[in-house]
Short mmCIF file of C-alpha atoms in Angstrom, two decimals:
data_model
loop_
_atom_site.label_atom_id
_atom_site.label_comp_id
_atom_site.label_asym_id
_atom_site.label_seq_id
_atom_site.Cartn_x
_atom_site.Cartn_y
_atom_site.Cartn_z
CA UNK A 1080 -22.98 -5.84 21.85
CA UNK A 1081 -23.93 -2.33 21.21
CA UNK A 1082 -21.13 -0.29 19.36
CA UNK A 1083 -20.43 3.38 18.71
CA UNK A 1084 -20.57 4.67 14.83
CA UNK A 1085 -18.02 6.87 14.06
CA UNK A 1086 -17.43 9.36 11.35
CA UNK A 1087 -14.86 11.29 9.73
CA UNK A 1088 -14.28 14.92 10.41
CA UNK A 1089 -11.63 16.10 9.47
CA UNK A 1090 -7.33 15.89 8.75
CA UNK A 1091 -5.16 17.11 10.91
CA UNK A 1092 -1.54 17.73 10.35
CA UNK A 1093 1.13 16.72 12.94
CA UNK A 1094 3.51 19.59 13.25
CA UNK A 1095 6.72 18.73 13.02
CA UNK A 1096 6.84 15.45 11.29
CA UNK A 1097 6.71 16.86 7.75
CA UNK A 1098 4.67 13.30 6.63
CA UNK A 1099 2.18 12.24 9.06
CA UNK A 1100 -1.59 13.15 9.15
CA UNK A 1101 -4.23 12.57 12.22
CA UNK A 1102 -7.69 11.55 10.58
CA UNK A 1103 -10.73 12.68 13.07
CA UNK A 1104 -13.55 10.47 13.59
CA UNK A 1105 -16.07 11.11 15.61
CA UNK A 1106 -19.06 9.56 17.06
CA UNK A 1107 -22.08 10.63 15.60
CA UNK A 1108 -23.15 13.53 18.13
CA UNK A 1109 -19.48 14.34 17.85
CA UNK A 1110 -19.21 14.62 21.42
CA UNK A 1111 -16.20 12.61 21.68
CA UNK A 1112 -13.19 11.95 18.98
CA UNK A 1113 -10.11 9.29 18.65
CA UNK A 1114 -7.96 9.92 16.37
CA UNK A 1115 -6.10 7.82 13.44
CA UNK A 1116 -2.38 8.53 11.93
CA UNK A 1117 -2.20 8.00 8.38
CA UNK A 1118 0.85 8.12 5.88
CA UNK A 1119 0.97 10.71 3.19
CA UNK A 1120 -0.93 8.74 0.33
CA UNK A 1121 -4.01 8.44 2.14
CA UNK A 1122 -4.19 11.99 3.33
CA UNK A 1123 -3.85 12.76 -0.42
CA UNK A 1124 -6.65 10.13 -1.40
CA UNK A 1125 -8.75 12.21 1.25
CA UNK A 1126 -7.61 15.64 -0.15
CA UNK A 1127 -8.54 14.46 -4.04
CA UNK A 1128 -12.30 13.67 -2.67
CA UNK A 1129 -12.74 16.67 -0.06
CA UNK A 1130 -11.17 19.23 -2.97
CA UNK A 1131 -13.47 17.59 -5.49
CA UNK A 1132 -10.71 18.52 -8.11
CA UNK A 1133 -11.49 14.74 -9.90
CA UNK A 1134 -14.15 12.80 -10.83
CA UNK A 1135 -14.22 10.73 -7.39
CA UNK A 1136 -16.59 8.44 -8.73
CA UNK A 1137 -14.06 6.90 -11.20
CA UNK A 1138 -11.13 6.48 -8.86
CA UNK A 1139 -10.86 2.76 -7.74
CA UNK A 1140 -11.58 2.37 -4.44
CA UNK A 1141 -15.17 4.12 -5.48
CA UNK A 1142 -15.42 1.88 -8.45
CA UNK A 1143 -15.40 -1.31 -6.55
CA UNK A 1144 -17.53 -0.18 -3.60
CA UNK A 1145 -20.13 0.74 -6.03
CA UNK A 1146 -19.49 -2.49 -7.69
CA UNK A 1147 -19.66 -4.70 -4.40
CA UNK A 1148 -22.22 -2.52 -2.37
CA UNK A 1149 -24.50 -1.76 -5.56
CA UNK A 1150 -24.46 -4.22 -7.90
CA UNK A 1151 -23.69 -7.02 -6.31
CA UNK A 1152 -25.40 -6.34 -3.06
CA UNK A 1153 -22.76 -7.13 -0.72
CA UNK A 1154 -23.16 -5.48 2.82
CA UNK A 1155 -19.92 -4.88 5.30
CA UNK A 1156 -19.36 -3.38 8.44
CA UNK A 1157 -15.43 -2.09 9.53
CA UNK A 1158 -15.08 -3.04 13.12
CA UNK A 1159 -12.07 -1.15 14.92
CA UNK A 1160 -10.98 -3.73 17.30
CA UNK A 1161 -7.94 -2.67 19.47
CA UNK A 1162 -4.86 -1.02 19.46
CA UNK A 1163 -1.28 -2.75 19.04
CA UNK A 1164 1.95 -1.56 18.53
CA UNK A 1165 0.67 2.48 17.93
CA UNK A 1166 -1.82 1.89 15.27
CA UNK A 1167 -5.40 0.77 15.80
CA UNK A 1168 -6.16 -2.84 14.29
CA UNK A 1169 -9.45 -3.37 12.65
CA UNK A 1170 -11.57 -5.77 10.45
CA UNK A 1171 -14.05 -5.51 7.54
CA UNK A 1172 -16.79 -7.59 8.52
CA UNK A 1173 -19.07 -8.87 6.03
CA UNK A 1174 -22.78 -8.50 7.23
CA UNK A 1175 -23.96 -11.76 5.00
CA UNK A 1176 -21.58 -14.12 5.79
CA UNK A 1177 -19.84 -13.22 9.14
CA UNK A 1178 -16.26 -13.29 7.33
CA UNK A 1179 -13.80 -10.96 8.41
CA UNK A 1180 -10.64 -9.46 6.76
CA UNK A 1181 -7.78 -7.37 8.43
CA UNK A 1182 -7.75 -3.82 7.14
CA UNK A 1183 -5.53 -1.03 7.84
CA UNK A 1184 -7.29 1.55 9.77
CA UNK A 1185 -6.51 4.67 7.65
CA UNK A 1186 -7.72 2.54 4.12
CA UNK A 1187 -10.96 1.64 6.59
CA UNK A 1188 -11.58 5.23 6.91
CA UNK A 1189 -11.29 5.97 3.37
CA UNK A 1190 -13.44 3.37 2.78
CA UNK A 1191 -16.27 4.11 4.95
CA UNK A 1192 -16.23 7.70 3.72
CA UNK A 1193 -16.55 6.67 0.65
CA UNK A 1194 -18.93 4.13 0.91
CA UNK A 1195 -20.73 4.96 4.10
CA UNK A 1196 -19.55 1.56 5.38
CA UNK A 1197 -20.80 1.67 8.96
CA UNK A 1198 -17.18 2.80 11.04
CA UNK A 1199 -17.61 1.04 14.43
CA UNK A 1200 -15.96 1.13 18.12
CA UNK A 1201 -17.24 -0.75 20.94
CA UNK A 1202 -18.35 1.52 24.10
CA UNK A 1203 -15.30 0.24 26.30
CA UNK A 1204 -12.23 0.62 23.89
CA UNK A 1205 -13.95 4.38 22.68
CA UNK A 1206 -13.84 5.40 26.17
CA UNK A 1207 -10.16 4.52 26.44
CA UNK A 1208 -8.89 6.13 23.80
CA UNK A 1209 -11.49 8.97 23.03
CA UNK A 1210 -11.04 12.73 24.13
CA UNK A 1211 -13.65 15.17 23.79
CA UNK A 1212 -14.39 16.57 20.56
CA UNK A 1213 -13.93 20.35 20.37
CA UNK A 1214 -14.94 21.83 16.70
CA UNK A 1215 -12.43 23.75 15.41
CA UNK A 1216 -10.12 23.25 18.08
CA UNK A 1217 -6.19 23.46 16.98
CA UNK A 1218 -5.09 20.69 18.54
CA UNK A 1219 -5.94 17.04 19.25
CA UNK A 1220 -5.26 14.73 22.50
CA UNK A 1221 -3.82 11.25 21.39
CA UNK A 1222 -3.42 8.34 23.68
CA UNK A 1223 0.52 7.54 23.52
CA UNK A 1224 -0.53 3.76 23.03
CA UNK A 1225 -1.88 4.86 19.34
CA UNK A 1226 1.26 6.61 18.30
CA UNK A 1227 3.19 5.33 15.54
CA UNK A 1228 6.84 4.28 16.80
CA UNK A 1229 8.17 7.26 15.16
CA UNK A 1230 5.69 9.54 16.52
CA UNK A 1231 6.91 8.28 19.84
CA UNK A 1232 10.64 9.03 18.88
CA UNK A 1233 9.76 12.32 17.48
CA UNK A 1234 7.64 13.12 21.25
CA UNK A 1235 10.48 11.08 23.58
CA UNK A 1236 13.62 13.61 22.05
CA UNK A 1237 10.66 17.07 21.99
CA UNK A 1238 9.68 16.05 25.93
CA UNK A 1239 13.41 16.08 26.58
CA UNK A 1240 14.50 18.71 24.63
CA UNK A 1241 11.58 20.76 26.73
CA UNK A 1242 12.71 19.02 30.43
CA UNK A 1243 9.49 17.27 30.73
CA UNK A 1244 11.07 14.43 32.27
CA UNK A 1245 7.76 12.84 33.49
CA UNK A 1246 6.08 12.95 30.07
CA UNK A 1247 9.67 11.67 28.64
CA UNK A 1248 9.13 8.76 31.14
CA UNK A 1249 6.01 7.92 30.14
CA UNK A 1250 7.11 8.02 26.45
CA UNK A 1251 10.16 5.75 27.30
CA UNK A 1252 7.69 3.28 29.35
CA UNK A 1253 5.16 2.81 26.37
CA UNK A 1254 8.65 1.82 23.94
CA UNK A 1255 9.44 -0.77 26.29
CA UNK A 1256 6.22 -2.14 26.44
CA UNK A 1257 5.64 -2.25 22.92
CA UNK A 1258 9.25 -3.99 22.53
CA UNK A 1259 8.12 -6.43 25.69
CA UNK A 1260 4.91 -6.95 23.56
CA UNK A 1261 7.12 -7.46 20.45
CA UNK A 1262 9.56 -10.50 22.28
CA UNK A 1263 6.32 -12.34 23.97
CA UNK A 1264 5.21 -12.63 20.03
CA UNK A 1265 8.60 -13.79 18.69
CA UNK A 1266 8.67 -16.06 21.81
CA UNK A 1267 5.10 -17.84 21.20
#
């Protein structure tokens, strides 16, 4: 199956939350973006390498991916794979053997940034949750299905607070299917 290579753009702050970054990927003619949230200590492991105010190459996520990509000639692939309960779910994939690990999204990012570990989507779930990718646009579309839970608090009480009853709806529908989601689990 052909898949879509993405790569990072950019952080994004989300106003209001005080915590919570968006990373921006893109695909590679940046013509369309999804976008990732990611919890304080990664946006600061992006700031240290984008402000270049350390020596990158001795932190330890770039110590072992030199140490498994370079020297011991290891080849991976980070396949995003789906979205559950507001986060994207992906794997690393290792290109030798076929073995595949989960790996939080936002640490996937990191790594493929770092490593430039191929970042892949396929076609059908980039369409879904892509919008188009405006450069140096001040704000970002996000599909409500890859909200955090909080993020979908935070937007539920805002859409109300505002009288958008429909969006406040839609908000309110997305909680109760994540918490039907949630009981068919505990139920299996």
């Amino acid at each position: 199956m052909d898949m879509i290579r993405l790569k990072f753009k950019g952080i994004s702050e989300v106003v209001g939350t005080g915590k919570m970054c968006l990373l921006v990927l893109t695909d590679m003619n940046e013509r369309r973006q999804i976008n990732v949230v990611c919890d304080p200590y990664v946006e600061k492991m992006f700031a240290l390498r984008l402000r270049g105010k350390v020596q990158a190459s001795r932190l330890l996520p770039e110590v072992l991916c030199d140490l498994l990509v370079n020297k011991m000639n290891c080849r991976f692939e980070i396949i995003i794979n789906g979205v559950r309960d507001g986060q994207y779910r992906c794997v690393l994939v290792s290109q030798d053997t076929l073995d595949t690990l989960p790996i939080d999204i936002s640490e996937a990012v990191l790594m493929s940034f770092i490593s430039d570990t191929p970042l892949l989507i396929s076609p059908e779930l980039m369409s879904r949750q892509s919008a188009p990718y405006n450069e140096g646009s001040t704000g970002v579309s996000m599909p409500v299905n890859a909200i955090s839970g909080e993020m979908l608090q935070h937007a539920m009480k805002k859409a109300i607070e505002d009288e958008d009853y429909e969006l406040a709806s839609q908000l309110r529908d997305e909680q109760k299917r994540r918490k039907d989601e949630l009981q068919e689990d505990k139920n299996k």
